[in-house]
Coordinates of N, CA and C in Angstrom, one line a residue:
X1 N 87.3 -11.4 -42.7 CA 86.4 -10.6 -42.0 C 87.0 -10.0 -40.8
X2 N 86.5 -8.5 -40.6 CA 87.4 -8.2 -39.0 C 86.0 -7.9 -38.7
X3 N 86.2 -8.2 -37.3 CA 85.1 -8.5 -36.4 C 85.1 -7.4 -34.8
X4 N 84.3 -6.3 -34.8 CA 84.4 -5.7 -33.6 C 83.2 -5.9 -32.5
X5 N 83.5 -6.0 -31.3 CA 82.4 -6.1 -29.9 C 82.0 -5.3 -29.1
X6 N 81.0 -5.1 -29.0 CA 80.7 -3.8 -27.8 C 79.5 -4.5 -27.2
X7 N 79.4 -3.7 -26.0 CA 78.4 -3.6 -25.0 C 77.8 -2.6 -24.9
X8 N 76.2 -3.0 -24.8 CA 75.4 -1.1 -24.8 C 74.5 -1.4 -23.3
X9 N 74.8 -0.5 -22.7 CA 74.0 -0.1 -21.8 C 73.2 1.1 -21.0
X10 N 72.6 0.9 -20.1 CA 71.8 2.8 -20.2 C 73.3 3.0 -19.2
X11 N 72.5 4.6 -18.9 CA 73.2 5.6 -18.1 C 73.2 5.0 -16.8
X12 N 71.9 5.1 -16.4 CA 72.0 4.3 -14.7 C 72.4 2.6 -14.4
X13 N 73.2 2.3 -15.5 CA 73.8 1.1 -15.2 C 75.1 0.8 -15.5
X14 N 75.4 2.1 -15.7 CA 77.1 2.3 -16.3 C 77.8 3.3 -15.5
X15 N 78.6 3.7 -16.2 CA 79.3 4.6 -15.6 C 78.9 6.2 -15.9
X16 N 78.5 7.3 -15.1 CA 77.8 8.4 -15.3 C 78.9 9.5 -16.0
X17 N 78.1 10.1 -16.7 CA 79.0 11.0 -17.1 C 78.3 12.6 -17.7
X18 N 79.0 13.4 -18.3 CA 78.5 14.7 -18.1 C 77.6 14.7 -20.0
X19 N 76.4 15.6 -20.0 CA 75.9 15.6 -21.2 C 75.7 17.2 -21.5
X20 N 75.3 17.0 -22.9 CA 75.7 18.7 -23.9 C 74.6 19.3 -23.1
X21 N 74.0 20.6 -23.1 CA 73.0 21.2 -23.1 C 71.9 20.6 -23.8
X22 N 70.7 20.5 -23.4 CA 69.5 20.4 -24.0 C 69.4 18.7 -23.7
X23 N 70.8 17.8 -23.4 CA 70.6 16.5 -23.4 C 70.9 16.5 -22.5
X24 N 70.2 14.4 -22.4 CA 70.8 14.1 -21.1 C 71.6 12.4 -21.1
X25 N 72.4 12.4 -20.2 CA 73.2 10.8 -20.0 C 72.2 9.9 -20.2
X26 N 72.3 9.0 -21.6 CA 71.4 8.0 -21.7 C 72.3 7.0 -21.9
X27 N 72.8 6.2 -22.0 CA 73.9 5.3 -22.3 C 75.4 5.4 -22.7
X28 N 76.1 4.0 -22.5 CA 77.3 3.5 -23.4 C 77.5 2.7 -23.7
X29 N 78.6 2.7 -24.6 CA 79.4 1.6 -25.4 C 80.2 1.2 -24.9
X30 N 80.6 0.3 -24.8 CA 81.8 -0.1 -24.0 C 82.4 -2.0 -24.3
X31 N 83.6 -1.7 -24.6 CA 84.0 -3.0 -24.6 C 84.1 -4.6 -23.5
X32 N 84.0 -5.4 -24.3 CA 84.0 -6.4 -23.0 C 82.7 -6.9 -22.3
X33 N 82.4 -7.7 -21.6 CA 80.7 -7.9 -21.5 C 80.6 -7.3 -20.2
X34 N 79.3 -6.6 -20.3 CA 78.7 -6.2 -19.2 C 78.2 -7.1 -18.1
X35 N 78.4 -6.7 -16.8 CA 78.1 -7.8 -15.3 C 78.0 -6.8 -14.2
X36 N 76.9 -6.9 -13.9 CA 76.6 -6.3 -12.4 C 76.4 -4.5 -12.7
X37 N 76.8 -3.5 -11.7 CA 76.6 -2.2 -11.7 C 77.5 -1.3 -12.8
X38 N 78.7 -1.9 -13.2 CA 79.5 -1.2 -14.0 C 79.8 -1.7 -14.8
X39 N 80.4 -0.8 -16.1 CA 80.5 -2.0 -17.2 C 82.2 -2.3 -17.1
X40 N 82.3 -3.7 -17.8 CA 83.6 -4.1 -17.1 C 85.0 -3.2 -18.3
X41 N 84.9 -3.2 -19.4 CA 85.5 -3.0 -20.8 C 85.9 -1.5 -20.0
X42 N 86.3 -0.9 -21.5 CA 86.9 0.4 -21.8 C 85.4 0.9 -22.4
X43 N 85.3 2.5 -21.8 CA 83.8 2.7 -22.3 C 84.5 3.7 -24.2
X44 N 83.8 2.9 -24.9 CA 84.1 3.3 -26.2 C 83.5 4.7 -26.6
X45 N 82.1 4.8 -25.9 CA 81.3 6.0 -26.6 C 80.3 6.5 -25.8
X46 N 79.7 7.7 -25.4 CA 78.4 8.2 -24.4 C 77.5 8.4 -25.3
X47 N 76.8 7.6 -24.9 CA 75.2 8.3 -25.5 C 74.1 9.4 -25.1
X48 N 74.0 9.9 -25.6 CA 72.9 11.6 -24.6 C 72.0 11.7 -25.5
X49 N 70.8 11.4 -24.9 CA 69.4 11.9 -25.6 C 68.8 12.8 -25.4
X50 N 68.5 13.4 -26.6 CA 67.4 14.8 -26.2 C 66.2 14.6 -25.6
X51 N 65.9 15.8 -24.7 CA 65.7 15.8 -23.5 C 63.9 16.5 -23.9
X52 N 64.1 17.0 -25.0 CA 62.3 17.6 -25.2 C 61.8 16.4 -26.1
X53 N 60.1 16.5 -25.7 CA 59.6 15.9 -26.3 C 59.7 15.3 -27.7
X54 N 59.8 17.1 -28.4 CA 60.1 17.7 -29.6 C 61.3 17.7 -30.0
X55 N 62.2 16.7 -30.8 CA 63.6 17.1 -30.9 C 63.7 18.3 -31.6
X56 N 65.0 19.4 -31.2 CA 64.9 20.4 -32.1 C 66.1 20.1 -32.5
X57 N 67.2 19.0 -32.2 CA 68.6 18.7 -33.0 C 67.9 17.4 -33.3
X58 N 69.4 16.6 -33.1 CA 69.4 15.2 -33.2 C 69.2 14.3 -32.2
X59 N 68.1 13.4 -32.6 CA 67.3 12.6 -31.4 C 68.8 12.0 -30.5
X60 N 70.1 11.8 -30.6 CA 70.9 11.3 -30.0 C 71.9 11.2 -30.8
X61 N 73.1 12.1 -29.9 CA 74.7 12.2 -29.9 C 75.1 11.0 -29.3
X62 N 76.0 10.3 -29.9 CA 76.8 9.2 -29.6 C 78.5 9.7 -29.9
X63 N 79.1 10.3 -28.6 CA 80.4 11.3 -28.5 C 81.7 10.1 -28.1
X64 N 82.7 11.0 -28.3 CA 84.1 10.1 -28.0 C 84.0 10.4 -26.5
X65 N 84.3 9.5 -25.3 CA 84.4 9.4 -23.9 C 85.0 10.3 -23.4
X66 N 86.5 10.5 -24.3 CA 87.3 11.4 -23.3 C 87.4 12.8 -24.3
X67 N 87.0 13.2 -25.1 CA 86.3 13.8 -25.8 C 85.2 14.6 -26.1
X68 N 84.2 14.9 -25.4 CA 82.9 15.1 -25.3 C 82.0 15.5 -26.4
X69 N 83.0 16.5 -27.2 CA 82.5 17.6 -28.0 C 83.0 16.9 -29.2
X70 N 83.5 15.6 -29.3 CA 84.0 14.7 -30.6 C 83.1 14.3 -30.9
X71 N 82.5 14.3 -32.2 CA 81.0 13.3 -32.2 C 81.5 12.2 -32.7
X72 N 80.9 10.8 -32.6 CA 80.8 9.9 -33.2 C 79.9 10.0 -34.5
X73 N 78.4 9.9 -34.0 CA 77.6 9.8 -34.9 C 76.1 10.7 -34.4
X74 N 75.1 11.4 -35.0 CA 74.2 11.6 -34.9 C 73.3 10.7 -35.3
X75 N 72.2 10.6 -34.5 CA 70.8 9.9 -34.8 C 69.5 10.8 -34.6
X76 N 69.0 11.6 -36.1 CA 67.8 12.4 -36.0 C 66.9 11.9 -36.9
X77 N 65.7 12.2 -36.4 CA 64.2 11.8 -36.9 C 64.3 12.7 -38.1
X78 N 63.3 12.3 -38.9 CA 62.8 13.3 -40.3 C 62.2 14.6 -39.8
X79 N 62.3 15.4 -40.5 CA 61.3 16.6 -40.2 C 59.8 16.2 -39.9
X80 N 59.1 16.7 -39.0 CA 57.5 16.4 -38.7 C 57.6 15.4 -37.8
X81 N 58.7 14.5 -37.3 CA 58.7 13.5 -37.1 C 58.2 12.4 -37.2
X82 N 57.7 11.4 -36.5 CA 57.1 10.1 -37.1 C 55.2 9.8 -37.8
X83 N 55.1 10.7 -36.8 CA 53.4 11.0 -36.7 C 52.9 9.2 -36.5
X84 N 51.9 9.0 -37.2 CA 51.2 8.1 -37.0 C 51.8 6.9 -38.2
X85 N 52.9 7.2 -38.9 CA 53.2 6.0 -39.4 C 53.7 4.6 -39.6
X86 N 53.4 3.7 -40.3 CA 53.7 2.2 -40.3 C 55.1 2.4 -39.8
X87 N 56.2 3.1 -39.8 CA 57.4 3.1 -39.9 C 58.5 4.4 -38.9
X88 N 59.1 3.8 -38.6 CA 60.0 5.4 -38.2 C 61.2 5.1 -39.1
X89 N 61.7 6.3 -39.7 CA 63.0 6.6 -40.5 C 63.7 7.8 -40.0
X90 N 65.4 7.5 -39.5 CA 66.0 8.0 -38.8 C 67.2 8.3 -39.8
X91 N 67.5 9.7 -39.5 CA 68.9 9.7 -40.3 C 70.2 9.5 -39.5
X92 N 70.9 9.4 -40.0 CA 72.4 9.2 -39.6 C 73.3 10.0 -40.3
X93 N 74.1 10.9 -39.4 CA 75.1 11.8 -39.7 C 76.8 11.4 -39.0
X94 N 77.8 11.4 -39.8 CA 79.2 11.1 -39.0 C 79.7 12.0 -38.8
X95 N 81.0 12.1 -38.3 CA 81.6 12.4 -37.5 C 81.6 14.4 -37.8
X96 N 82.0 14.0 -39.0 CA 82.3 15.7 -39.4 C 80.5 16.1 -40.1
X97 N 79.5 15.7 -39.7 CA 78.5 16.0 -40.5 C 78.3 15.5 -41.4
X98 N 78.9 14.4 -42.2 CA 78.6 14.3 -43.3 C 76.9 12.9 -43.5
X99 N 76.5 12.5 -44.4 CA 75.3 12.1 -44.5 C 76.1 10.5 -44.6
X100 N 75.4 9.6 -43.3 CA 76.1 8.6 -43.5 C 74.8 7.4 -43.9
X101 N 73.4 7.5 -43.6 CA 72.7 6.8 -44.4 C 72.1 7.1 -43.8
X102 N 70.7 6.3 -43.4 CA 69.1 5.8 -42.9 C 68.7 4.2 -42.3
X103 N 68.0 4.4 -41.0 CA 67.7 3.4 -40.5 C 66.2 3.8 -40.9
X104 N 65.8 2.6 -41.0 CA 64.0 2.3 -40.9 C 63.2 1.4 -39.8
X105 N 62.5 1.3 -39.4 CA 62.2 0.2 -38.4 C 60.7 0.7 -38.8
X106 N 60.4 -0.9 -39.1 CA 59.0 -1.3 -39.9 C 58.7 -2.4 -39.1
X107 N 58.2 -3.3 -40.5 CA 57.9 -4.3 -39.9 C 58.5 -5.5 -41.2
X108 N 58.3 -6.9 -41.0 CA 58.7 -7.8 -41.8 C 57.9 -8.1 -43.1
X109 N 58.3 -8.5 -44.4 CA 57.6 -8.7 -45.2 C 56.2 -9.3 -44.9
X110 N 55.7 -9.9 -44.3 CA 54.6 -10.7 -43.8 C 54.0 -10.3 -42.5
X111 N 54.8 -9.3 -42.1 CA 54.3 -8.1 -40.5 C 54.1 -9.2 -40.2
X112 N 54.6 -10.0 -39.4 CA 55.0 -10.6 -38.1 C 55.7 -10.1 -37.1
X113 N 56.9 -9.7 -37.5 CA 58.2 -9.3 -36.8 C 58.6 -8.1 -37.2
X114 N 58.9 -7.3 -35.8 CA 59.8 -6.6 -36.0 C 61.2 -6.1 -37.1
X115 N 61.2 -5.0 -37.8 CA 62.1 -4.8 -39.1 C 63.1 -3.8 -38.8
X116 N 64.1 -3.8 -39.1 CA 65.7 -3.1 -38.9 C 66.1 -3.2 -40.0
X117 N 66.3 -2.0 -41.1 CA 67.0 -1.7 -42.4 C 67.9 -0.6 -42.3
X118 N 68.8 -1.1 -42.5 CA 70.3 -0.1 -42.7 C 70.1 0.3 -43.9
X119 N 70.5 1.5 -44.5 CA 70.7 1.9 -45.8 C 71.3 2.9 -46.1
X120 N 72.7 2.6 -47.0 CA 74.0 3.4 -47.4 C 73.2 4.5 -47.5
X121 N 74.5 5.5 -47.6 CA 74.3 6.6 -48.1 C 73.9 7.0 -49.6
X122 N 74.3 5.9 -51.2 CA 73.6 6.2 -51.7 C 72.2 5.8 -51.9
X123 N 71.4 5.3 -50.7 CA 70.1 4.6 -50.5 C 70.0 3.1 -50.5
X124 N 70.8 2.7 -51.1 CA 71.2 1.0 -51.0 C 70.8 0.2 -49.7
X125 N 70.1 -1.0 -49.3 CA 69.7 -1.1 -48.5 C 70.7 -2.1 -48.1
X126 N 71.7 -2.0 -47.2 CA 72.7 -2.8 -46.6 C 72.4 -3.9 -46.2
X127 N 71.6 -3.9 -45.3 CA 71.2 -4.6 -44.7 C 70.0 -5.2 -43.6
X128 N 69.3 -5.7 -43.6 CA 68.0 -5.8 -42.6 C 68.1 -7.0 -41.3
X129 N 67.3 -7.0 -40.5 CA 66.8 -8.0 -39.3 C 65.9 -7.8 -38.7
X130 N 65.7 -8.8 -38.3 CA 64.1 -9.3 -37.9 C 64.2 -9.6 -36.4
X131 N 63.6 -8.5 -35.9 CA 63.8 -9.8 -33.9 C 62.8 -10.2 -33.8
X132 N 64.3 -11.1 -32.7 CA 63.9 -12.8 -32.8 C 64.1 -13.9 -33.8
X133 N 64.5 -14.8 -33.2 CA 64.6 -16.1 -33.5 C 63.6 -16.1 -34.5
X134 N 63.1 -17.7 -35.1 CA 62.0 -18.0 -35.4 C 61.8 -19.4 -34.1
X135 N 63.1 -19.8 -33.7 CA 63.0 -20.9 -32.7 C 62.1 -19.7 -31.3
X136 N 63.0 -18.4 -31.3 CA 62.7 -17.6 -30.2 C 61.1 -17.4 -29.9
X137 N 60.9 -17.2 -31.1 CA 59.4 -16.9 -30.9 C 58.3 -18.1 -30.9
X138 N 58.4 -19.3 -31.4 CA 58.3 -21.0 -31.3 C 58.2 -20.8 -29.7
X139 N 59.0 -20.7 -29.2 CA 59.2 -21.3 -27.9 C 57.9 -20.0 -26.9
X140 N 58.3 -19.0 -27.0 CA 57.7 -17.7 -26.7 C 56.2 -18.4 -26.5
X141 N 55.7 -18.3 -27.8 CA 54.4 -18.4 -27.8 C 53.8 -19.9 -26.9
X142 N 54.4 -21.1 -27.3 CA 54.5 -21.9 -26.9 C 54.1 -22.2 -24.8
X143 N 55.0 -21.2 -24.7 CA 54.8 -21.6 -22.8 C 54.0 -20.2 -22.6
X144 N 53.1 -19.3 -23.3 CA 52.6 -18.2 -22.9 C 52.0 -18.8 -22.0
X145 N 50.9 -19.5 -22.7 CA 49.7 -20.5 -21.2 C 50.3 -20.5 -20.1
X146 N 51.5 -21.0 -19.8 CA 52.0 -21.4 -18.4 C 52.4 -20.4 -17.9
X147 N 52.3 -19.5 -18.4 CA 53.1 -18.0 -17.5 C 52.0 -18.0 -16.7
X148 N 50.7 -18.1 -16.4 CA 50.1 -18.0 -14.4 C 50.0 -19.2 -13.9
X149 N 50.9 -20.2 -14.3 CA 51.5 -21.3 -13.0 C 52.8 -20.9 -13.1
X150 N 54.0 -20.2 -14.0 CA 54.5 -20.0 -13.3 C 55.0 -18.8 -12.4
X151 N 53.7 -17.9 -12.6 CA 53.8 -16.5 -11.4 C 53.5 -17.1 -9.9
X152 N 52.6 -18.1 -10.2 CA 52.0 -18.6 -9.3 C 53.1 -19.4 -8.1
X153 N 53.8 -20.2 -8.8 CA 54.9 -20.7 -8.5 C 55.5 -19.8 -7.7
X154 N 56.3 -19.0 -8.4 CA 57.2 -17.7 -7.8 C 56.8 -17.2 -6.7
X155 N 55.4 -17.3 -6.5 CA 55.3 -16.0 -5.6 C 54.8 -17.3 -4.4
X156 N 55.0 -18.4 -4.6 CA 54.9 -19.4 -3.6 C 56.3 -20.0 -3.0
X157 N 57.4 -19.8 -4.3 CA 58.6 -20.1 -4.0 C 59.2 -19.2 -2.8
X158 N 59.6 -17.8 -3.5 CA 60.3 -16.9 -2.9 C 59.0 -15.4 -2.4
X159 N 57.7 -15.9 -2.8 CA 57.2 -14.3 -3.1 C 57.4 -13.1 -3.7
X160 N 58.6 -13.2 -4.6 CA 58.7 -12.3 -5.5 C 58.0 -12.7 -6.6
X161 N 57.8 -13.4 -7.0 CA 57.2 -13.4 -8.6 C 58.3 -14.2 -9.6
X162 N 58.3 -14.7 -11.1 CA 59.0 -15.0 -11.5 C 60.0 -13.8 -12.2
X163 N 61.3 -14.0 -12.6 CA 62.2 -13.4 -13.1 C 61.7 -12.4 -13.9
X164 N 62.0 -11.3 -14.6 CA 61.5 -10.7 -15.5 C 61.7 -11.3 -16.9
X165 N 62.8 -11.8 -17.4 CA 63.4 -12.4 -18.2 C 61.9 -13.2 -18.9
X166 N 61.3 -13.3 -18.0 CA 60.6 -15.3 -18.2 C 59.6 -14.0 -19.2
X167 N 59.4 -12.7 -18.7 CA 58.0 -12.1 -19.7 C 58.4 -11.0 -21.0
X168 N 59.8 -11.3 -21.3 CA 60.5 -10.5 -22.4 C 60.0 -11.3 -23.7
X169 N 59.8 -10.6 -24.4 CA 59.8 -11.2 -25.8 C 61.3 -11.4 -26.5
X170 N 61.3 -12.4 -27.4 CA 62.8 -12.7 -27.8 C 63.3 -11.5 -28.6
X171 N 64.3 -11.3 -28.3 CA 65.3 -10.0 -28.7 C 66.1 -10.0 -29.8
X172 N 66.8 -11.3 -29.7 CA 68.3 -11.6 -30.1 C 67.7 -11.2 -32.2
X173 N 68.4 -10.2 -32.6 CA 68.4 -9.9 -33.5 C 69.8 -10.2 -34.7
X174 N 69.8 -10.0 -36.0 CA 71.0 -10.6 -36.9 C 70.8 -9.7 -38.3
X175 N 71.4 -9.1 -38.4 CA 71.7 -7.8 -39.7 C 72.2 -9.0 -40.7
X176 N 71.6 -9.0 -42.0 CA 72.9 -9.7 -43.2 C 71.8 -8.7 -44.7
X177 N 72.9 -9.0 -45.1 CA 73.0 -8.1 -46.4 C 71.8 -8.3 -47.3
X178 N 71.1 -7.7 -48.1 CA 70.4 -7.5 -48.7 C 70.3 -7.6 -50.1
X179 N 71.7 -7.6 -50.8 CA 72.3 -7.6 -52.2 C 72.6 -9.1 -52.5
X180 N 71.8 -9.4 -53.6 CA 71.8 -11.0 -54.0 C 73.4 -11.0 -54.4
X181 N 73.6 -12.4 -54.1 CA 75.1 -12.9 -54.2 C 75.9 -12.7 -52.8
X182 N 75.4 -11.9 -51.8 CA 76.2 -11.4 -50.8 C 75.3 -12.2 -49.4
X183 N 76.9 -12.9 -48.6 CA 75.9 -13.7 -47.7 C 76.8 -13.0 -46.0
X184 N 76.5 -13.8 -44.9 CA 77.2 -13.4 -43.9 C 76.4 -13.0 -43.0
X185 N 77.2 -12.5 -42.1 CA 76.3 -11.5 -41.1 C 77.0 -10.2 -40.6
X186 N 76.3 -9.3 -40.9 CA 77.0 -8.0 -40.7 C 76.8 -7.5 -39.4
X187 N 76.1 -7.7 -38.8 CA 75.8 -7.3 -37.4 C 74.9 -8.0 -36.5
X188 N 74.8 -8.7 -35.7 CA 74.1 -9.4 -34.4 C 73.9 -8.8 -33.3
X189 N 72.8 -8.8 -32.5 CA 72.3 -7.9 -31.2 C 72.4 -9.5 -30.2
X190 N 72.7 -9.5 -28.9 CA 72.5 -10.9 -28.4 C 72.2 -10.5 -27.2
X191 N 70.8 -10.6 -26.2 CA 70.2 -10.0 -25.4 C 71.0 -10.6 -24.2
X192 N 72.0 -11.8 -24.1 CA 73.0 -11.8 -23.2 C 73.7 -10.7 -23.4
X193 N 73.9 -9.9 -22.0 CA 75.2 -9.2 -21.9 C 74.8 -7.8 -22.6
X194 N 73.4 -8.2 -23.7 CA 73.6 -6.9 -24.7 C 74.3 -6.4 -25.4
X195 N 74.9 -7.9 -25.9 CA 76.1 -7.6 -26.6 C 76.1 -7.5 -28.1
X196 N 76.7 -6.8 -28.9 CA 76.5 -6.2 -30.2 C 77.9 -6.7 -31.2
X197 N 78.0 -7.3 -32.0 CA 78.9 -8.0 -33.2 C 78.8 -7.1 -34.2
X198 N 80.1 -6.7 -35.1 CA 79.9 -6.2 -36.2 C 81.3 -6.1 -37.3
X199 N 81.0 -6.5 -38.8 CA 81.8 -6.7 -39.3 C 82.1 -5.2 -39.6
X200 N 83.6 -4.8 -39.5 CA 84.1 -3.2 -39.8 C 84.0 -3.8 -41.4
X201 N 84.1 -4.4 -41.9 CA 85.0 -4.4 -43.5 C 83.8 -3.6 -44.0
X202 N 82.4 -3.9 -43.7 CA 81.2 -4.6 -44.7 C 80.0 -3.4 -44.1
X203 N 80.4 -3.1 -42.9 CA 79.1 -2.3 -42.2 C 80.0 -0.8 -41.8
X204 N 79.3 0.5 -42.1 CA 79.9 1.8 -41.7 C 79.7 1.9 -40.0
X205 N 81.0 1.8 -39.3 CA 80.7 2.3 -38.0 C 79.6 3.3 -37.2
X206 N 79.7 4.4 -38.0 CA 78.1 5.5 -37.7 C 76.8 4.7 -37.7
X207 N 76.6 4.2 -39.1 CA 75.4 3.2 -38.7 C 75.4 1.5 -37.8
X208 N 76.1 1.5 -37.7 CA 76.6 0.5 -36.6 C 75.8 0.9 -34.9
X209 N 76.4 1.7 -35.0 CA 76.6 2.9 -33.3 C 75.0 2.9 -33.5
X210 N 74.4 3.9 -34.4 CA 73.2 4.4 -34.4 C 72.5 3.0 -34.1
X211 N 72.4 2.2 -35.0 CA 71.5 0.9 -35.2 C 71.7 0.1 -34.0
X212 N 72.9 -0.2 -33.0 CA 72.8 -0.7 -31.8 C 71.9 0.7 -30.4
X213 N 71.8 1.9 -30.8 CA 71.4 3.0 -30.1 C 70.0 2.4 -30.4
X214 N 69.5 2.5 -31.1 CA 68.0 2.9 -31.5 C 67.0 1.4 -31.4
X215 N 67.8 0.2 -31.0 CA 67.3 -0.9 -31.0 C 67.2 -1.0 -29.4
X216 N 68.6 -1.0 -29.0 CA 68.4 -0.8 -27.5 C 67.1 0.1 -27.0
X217 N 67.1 1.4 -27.5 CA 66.0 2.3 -27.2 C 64.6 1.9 -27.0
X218 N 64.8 0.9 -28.3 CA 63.4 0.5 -28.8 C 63.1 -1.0 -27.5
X219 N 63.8 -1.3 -27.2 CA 63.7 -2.4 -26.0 C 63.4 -1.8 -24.6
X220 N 63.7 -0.9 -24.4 CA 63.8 0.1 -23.5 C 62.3 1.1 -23.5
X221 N 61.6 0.9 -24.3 CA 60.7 2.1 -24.6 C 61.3 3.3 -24.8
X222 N 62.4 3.7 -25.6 CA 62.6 4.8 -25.5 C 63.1 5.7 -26.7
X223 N 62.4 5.1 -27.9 CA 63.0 5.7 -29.0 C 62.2 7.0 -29.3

């Protein structure tokens, strides 16, 4: 298995950079873990999101750094956009335009959890993930009660309050394949660092990029 790492982070926590018309600096990729105001790595890729409510291209260019006008990958909504459905379905276009598959984000067979489905280009569904743990969410629900002793605490300790961290729902997400006989893990999200795992052999880079884009987004409020 070969194995590649990146780091996603927004615009105002990285390094700034210039965006196409109609967009604007919304993140990067970048190698190496993220710490503090800059990211430490080689920045791999810019991310620029459209800027109207209404996308009239693609919800988000993910470009080569020193490059601008190189694409990586496109990420656009369906025609009509999402409207009011159980689901958003996003396409994925590479480098030269060609049709590189579909992400879905639903929900879990038993709508509990959050759903992430990759799916090839000939519709095949690569691969799926669920955020969160099942421990993550065990634990989550578990100390909800105590979250007003420990605001309470906080703002008796320092007066700020407790961390933010302490009111996030668990994140840490895990892509594996969908085709019986096929096991592994083709992609991991890990809310330390925001760091992203992905096997090149097994998973197409465009949907890679996209599916760390649109998850982030989605944590972010901002898909």
């Amino acid at each position: 298995m070969s194995k590649a790492v990146f780091n996603i982070s927004r615009a105002q926590d990285s390094r700034q950079f210039a965006a196409p018309p109609g967009y604007r600096a919304w993140g990067s990729l970048t190698s190496g873990k993220f710490s503090g105001a800059l990211a430490d790595g080689e920045v791999l890729a810019h991310v620029h999101r459209c800027e109207g409510e209404v996308p009239t291209g693609p919800l988000f260019l993910i470009t080569h750094p020193s490059e601008p006008h190189r694409t990586i990958c496109t990420v656009s909504e369906p025609a009509g956009g999402v409207g009011q459905r159980k689901y958003r379905e996003y396409t994925v276009h590479g480098p030269a335009g060609d049709y590189a598959g579909r992400i879905v984000h639903g929900r879990s067979p038993r709508g509990i959890r959050q759903a992430w489905h990759i799916h090839t280009p000939a519709g095949t569904q690569a691969a799926a993930g669920y955020k969160g743990s099942l421990r993550g969410w065990f634990a989550y629900w578990m100390t909800l009660p105590l979250w007003p002793l420990f605001a309470v605490m906080g703002l008796l300790h320092d007066g700020g309050g407790p961390s933010t961290w302490m009111w996030d729902k668990p994140a840490r997400i895990t892509w594996r394949p969908r085709l019986r006989g096929q096991g592994g893990v083709l992609m991991r999200f890990t809310w330390s660092y925001y760091l992203v795992t992905w096997d090149t052999e097994r998973l197409d880079a465009s949907l890679t990029h996209a599916q760390a884009v649109l998850y982030f987004a989605s944590l972010s409020k901002d898909s």
